[in-house]
Short mmCIF file of C-alpha atoms and ligand atoms in Angstrom, two decimals:
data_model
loop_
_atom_site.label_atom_id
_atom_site.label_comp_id
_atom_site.label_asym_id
_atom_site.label_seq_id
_atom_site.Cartn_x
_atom_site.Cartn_y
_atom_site.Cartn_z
CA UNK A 233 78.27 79.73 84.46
CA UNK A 234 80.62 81.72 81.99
CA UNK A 235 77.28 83.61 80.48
CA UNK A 236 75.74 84.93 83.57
CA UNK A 237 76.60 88.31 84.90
CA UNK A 238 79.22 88.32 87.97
CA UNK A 239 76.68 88.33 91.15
CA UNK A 240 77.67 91.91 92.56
CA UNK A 241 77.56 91.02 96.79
CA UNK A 242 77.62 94.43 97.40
CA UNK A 243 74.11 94.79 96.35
CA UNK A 244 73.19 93.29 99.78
CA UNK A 245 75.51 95.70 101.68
CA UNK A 246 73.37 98.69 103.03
CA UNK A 247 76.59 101.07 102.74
CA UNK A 248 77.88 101.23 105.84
CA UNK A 249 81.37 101.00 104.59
CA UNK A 250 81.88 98.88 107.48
CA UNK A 251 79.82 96.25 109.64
CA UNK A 252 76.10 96.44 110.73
CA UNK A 253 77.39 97.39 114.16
CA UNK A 254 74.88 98.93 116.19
CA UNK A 255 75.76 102.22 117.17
CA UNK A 256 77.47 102.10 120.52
CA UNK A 257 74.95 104.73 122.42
CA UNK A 258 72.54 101.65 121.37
CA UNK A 259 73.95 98.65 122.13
CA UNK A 260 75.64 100.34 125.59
CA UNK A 261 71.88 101.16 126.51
CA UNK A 262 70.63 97.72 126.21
CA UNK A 263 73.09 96.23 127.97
CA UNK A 264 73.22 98.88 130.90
CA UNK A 265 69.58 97.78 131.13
CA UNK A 266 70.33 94.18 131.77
CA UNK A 267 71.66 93.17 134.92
CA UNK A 268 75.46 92.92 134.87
CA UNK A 269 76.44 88.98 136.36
CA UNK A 270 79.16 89.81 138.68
CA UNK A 271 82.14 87.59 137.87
CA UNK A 272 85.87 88.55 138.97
CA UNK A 273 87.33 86.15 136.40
CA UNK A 274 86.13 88.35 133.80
CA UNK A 275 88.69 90.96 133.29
CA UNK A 276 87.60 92.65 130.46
CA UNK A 277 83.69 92.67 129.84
CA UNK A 278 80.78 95.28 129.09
CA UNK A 279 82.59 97.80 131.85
CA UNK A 280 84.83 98.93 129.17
CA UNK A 281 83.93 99.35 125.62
CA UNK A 282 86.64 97.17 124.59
CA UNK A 283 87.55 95.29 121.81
CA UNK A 284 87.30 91.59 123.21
CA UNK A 285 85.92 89.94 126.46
CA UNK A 286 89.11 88.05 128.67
CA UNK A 287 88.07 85.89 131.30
CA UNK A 288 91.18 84.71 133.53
CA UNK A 289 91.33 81.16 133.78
CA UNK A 290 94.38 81.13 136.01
CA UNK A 291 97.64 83.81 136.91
CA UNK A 292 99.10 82.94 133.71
CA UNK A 293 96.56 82.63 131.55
CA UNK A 294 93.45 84.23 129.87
CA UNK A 295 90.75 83.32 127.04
CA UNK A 296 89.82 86.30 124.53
CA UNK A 297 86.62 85.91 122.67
CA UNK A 298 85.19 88.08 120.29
CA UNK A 299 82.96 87.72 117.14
CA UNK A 300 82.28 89.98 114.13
CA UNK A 301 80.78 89.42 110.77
CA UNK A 302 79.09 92.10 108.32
CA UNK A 303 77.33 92.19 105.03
CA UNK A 304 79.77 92.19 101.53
CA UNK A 305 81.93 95.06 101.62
CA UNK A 306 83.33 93.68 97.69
CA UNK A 307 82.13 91.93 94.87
CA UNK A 308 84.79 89.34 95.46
CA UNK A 309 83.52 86.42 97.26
CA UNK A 310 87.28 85.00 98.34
CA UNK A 311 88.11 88.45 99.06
CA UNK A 312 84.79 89.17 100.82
CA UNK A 313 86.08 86.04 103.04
CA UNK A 314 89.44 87.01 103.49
CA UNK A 315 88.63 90.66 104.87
CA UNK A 316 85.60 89.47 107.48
CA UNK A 317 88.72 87.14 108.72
CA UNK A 318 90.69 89.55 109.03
CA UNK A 319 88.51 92.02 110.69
CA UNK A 320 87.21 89.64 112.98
CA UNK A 321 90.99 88.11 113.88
CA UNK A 322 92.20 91.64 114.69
CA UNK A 323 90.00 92.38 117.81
CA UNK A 324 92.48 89.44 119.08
CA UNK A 325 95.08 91.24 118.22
CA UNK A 326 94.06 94.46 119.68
CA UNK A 327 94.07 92.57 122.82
CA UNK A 328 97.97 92.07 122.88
CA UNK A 329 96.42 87.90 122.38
CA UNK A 330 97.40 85.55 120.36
CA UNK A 331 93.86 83.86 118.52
CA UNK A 332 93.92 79.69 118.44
CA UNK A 333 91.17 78.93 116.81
CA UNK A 334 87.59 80.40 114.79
CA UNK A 335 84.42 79.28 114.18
CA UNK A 336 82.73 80.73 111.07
CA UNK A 337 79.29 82.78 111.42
CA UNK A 338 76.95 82.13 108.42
CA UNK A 339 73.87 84.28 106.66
CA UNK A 340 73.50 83.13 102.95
CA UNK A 341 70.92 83.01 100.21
CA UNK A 342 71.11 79.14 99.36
CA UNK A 343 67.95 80.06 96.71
CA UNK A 344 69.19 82.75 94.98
CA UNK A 345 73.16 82.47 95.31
CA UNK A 346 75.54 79.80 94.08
CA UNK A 347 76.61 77.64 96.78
CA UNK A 348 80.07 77.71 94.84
CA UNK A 349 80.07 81.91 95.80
CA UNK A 350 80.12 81.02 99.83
CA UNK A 351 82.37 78.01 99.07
CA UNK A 352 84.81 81.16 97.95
CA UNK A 353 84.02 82.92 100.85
CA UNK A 354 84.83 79.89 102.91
CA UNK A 355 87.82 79.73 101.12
CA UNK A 356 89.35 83.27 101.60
CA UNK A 357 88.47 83.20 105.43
CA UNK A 358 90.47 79.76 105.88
CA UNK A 359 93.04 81.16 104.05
CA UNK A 360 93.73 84.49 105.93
CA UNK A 361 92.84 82.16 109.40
CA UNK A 362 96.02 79.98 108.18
CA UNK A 363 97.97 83.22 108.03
CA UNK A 364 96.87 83.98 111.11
CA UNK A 365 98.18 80.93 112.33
CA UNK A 366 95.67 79.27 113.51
CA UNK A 367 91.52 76.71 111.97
CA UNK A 368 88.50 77.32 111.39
CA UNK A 369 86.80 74.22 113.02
CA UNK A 370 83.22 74.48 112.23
CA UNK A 371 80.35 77.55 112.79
CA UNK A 372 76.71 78.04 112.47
CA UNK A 373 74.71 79.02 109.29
CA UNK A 374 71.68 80.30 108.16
CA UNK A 375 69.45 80.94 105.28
CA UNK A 376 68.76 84.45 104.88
CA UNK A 377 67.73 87.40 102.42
CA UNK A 378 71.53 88.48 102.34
CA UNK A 379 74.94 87.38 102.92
CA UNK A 380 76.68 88.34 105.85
CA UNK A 381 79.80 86.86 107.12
CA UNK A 382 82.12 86.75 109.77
CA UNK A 383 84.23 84.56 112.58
CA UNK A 384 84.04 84.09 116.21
CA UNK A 385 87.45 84.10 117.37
CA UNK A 386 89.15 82.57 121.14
CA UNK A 387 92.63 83.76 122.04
CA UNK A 388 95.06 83.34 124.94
CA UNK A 389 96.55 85.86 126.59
CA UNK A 390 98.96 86.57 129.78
CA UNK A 391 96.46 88.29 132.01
CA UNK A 392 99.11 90.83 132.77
CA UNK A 393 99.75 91.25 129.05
CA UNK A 394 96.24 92.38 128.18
CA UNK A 395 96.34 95.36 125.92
CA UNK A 396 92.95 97.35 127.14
CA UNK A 397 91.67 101.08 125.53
CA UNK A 398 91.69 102.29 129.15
CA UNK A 399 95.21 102.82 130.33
CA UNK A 400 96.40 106.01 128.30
CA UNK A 401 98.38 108.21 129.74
CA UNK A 402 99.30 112.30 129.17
CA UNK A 403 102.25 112.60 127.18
CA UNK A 404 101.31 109.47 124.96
CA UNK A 405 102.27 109.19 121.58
CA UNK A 406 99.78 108.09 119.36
CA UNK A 407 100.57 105.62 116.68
CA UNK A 408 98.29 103.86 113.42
CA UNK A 409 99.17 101.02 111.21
CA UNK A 410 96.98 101.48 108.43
CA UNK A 411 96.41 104.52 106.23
CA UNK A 412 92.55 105.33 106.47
CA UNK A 413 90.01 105.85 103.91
CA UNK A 414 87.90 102.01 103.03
CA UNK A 415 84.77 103.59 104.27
CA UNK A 416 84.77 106.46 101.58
CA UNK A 417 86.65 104.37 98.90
CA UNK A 418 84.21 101.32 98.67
CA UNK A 419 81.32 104.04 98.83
CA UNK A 420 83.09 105.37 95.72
CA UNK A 421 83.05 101.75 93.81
CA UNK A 422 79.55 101.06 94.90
CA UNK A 423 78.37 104.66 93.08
CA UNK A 424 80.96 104.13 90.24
CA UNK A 425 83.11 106.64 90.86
CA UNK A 426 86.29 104.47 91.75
CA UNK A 427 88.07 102.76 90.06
CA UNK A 428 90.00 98.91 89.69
CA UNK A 429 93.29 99.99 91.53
CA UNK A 430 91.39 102.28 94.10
CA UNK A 431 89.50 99.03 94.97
CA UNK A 432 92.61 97.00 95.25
CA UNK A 433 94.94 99.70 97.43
CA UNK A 434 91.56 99.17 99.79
CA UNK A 435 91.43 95.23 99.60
CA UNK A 436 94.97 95.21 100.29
CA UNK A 437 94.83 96.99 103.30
CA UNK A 438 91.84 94.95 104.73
CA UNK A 439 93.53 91.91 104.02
CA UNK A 440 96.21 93.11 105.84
CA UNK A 441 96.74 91.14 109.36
CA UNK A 442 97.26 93.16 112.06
CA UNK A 443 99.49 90.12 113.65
CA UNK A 444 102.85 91.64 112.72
CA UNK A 445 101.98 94.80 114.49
CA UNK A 446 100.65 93.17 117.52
CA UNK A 447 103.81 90.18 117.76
CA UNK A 448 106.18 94.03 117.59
CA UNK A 449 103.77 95.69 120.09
CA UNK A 450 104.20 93.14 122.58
CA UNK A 451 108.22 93.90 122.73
CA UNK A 452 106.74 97.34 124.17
CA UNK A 453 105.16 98.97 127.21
CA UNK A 454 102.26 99.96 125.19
CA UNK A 455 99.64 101.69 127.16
CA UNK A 456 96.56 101.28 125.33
CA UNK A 457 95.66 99.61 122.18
CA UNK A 458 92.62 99.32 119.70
CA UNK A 459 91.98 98.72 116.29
CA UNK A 460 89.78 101.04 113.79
CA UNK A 461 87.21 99.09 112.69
CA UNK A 462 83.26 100.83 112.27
CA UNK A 463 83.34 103.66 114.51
CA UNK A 464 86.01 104.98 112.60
CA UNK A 465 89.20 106.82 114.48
CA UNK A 466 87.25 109.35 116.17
CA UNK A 467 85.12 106.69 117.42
CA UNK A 468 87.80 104.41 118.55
CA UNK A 469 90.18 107.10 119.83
CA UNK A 470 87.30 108.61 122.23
CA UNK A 471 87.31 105.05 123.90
CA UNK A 472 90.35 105.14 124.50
CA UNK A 473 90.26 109.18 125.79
CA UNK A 474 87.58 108.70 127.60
CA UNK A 475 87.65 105.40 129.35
CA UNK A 476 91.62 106.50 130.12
CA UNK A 477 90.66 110.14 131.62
CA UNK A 478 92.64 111.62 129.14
CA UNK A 479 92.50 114.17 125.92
CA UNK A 480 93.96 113.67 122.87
CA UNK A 481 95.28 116.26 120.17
CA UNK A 482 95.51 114.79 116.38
CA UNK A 483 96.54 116.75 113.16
CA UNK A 484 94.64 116.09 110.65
CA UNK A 485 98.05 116.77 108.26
CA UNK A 486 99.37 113.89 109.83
CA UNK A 487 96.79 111.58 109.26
CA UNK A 488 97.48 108.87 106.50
CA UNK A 489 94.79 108.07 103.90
CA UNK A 490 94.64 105.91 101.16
CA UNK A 491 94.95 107.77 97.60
CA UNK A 492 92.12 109.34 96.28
CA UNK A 493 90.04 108.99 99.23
CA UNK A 494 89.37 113.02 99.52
CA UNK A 495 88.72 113.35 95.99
CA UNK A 496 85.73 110.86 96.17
CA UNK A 497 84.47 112.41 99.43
CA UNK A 498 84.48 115.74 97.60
CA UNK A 499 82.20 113.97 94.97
CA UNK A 500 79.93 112.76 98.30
CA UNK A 501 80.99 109.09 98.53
CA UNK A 502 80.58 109.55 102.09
CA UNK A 503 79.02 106.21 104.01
CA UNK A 504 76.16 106.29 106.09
CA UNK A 505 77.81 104.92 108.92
CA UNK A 506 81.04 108.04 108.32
CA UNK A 507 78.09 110.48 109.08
CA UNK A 508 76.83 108.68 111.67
CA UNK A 509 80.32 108.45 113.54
CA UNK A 510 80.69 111.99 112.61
CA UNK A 511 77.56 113.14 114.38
CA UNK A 512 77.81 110.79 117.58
CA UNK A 513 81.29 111.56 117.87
CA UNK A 514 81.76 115.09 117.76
CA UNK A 515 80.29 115.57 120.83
CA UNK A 516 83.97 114.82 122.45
CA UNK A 517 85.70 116.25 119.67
CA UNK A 518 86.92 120.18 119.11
CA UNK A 519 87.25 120.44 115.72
CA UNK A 520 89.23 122.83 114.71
CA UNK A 521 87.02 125.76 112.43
CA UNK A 522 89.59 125.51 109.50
CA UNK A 523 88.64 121.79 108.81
CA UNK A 524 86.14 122.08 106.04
CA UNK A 525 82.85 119.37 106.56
CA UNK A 526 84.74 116.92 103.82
CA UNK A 527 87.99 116.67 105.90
CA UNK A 528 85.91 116.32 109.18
CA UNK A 529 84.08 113.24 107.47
CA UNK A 530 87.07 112.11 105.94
CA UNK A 531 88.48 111.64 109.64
CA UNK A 532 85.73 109.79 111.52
CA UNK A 533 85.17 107.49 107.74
CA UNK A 534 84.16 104.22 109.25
CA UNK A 535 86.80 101.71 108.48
CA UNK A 536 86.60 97.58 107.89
CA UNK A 537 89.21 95.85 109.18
CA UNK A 538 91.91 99.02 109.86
CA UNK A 539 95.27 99.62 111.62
CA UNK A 540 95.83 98.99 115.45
CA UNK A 541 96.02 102.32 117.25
CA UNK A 542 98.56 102.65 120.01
CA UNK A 543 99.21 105.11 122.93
CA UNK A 544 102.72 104.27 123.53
CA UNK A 545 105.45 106.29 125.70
CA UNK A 546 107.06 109.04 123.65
CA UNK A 547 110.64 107.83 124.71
CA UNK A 548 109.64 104.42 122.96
CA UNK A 549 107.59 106.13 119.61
CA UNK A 550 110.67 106.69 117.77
CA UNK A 551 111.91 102.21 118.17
CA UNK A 552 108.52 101.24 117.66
CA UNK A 553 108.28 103.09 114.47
CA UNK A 554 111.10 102.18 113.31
CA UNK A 555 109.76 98.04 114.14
CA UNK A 556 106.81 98.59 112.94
CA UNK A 557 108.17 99.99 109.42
CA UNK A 558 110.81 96.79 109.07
CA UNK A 559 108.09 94.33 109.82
CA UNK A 560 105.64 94.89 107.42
CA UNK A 561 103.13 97.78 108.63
CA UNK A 562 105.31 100.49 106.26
CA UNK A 563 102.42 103.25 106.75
CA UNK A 564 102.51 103.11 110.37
CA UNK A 565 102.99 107.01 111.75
CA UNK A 566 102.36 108.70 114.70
CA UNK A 567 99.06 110.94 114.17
CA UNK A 568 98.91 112.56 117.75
CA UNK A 569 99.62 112.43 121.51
CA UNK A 570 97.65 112.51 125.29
CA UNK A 571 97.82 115.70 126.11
CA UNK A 572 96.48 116.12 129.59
CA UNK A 573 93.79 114.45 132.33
CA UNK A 574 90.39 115.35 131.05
CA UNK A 575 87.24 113.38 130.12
CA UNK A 576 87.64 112.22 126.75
CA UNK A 577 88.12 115.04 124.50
CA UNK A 578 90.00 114.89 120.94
CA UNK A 579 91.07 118.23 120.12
CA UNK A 580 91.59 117.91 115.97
CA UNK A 581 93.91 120.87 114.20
CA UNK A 582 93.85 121.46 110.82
CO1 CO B 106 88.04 96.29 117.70
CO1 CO B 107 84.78 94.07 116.82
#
């Protein structure tokens, strides 16, 4: 093994910066297509473009199902693991739930990869699951042309509890746990441009669990919650904004980003899936006409595995903060506020 070159996983990755999600317009389509089962158990389903399906199995208690899983976003097999985990755990957490178990969701080249690289992948996943609490107890695999990797995860959650996109209200503060940027920074490592510690400030962050930042959550009346996964913040934001009946106003001064992210989306390390969110999405945005084209791509980058985005009372901002910075999310800021009843506009300033 030591004389053979390092298998580079990103190869596989078509550059999304984030997972093969189908574009929402797409998959919404389909499914408004199909005939919609009538069930009043399920309290969260295709309705609302949500994070997670709930389905009430009595007044105290609720399942929460999701599943996620994506092409290589790093070289790293273990890390590769760890951050679909993570990724996939958070839409759990985005729920206000708390996850209890995962099942891992397979694609691998068993003729032309080692069978020691998905044993790493394996690996990291159960790892970051442990952190999370909770097993992986089995999955489903398949050969295939490329890796791809993710979990299906089942939570529990108080069906009064349930942290859903749709409940925003005007004068909302607007809060994020993670600093933005992995979209246009692992663009930047796949065309050379970035370098070792620009890859690890991004693996750090999308090994980051959202779980501490959804445990302090819960100790607040939040009104809305998501997490910023492939349709960036823009993308994730106007679900909340519009399912809610609100708009929102964001400064783009106030947004966090990880170093060095608007240097390499000066040099064009912009994702494919950045300019798709950025062209979808700015139908329900205002962009202010001082934000140059870099800084407007730099805020709908499409993220793997990002912060949870709250809409929390502004009497309450300044405690949750505070939590939020003691417990281990130390870049969590507010980036904006509900401004007023509307359909789902984001007005950005520069
Ligand atoms: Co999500
Ligand atoms: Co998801």
């Amino acid at each position: 093994m030591t004389n053979e070159q390092p298998v580079k996983l990103t190869h596989y990755s078509h550059g999304m910066g984030c997972g093969c999600k189908m574009r929402p317009q797409y998959l919404e389509k389909i499914l408004k297509s199909l005939p919609v089962p009538s069930d009043e158990r399920i309290l969260v389903g295709t309705g609302s473009s949500d994070d997670a399906a709930v389905y009430r199995i009595n007044d105290s208690q609720a399942v929460v199902q999701t599943i996620d899983f994506f092409t290589p976003i790093v070289d790293d097999p273990y890390d590769f693991g760890a951050i679909a985990a993570t990724n996939a755990i958070s839409d759990i957490y985005a729920m206000g739930a708390t996850p209890l178990f995962a099942l891992n969701v397979v694609a691998f080249p068993t003729k032309t990869l080692s069978q020691e690289i998905l044993k790493e992948i394996l690996k990291g996943a159960s790892d970051k699951a442990a952190e999370a609490g909770i097993a992986i107890v089995g999955g489903h695999s398949i050969d295939d042309n490329e890796p791809k990797f993710g979990l299906a995860v089942t939570g529990i959650v108080h069906p009064d509890k349930i942290l859903a996109n749709n409940h925003a209200l005007p004068g909302d503060v607007l809060i994020l746990t993670k600093p933005l940027g992995t979209g246009i920074l692992s663009t930047a490592l796949r065309k050379g441009f970035a370098g070792d510690d620009d890859l690890a400030e991004a693996v750090k962050w999308m090994k980051t669990l959202n779980r501490a930042a959804a445990e302090i959550a819960g100790e607040f009346e939040i009104h809305a919650c998501t997490d910023v996964t492939g349709f960036g913040l823009m993308g994730h934001l106007s679900e909340i904004t519009r399912g809610s009946g609100v708009e929102a106003e964001i400064s783009f001064t106030k947004l966090p980003f990880m170093p060095n992210v608007r240097k390499y989306a000066e040099m064009e390390a912009i994702p494919g899936g950045t300019r798709g969110n950025y062209e979808h999405y700015s139908a329900y945005i205002r962009w202010d006409e001082n934000l140059s084209q870099v800084e407007r791509y730099m805020i709908c980058d499409a993220q793997t595995s990002g912060g949870l985005l709250f809409s929390v009372p502004e009497n309450l901002a300044e405690n949750l903060l505070e939590k939020l910075h003691q417990n281990g999310c130390p870049a969590a800021c507010v980036i904006g506020k509900i401004h007023r009843k509307g359909e789902g506009v984001i007005r950005v300033s520069k």
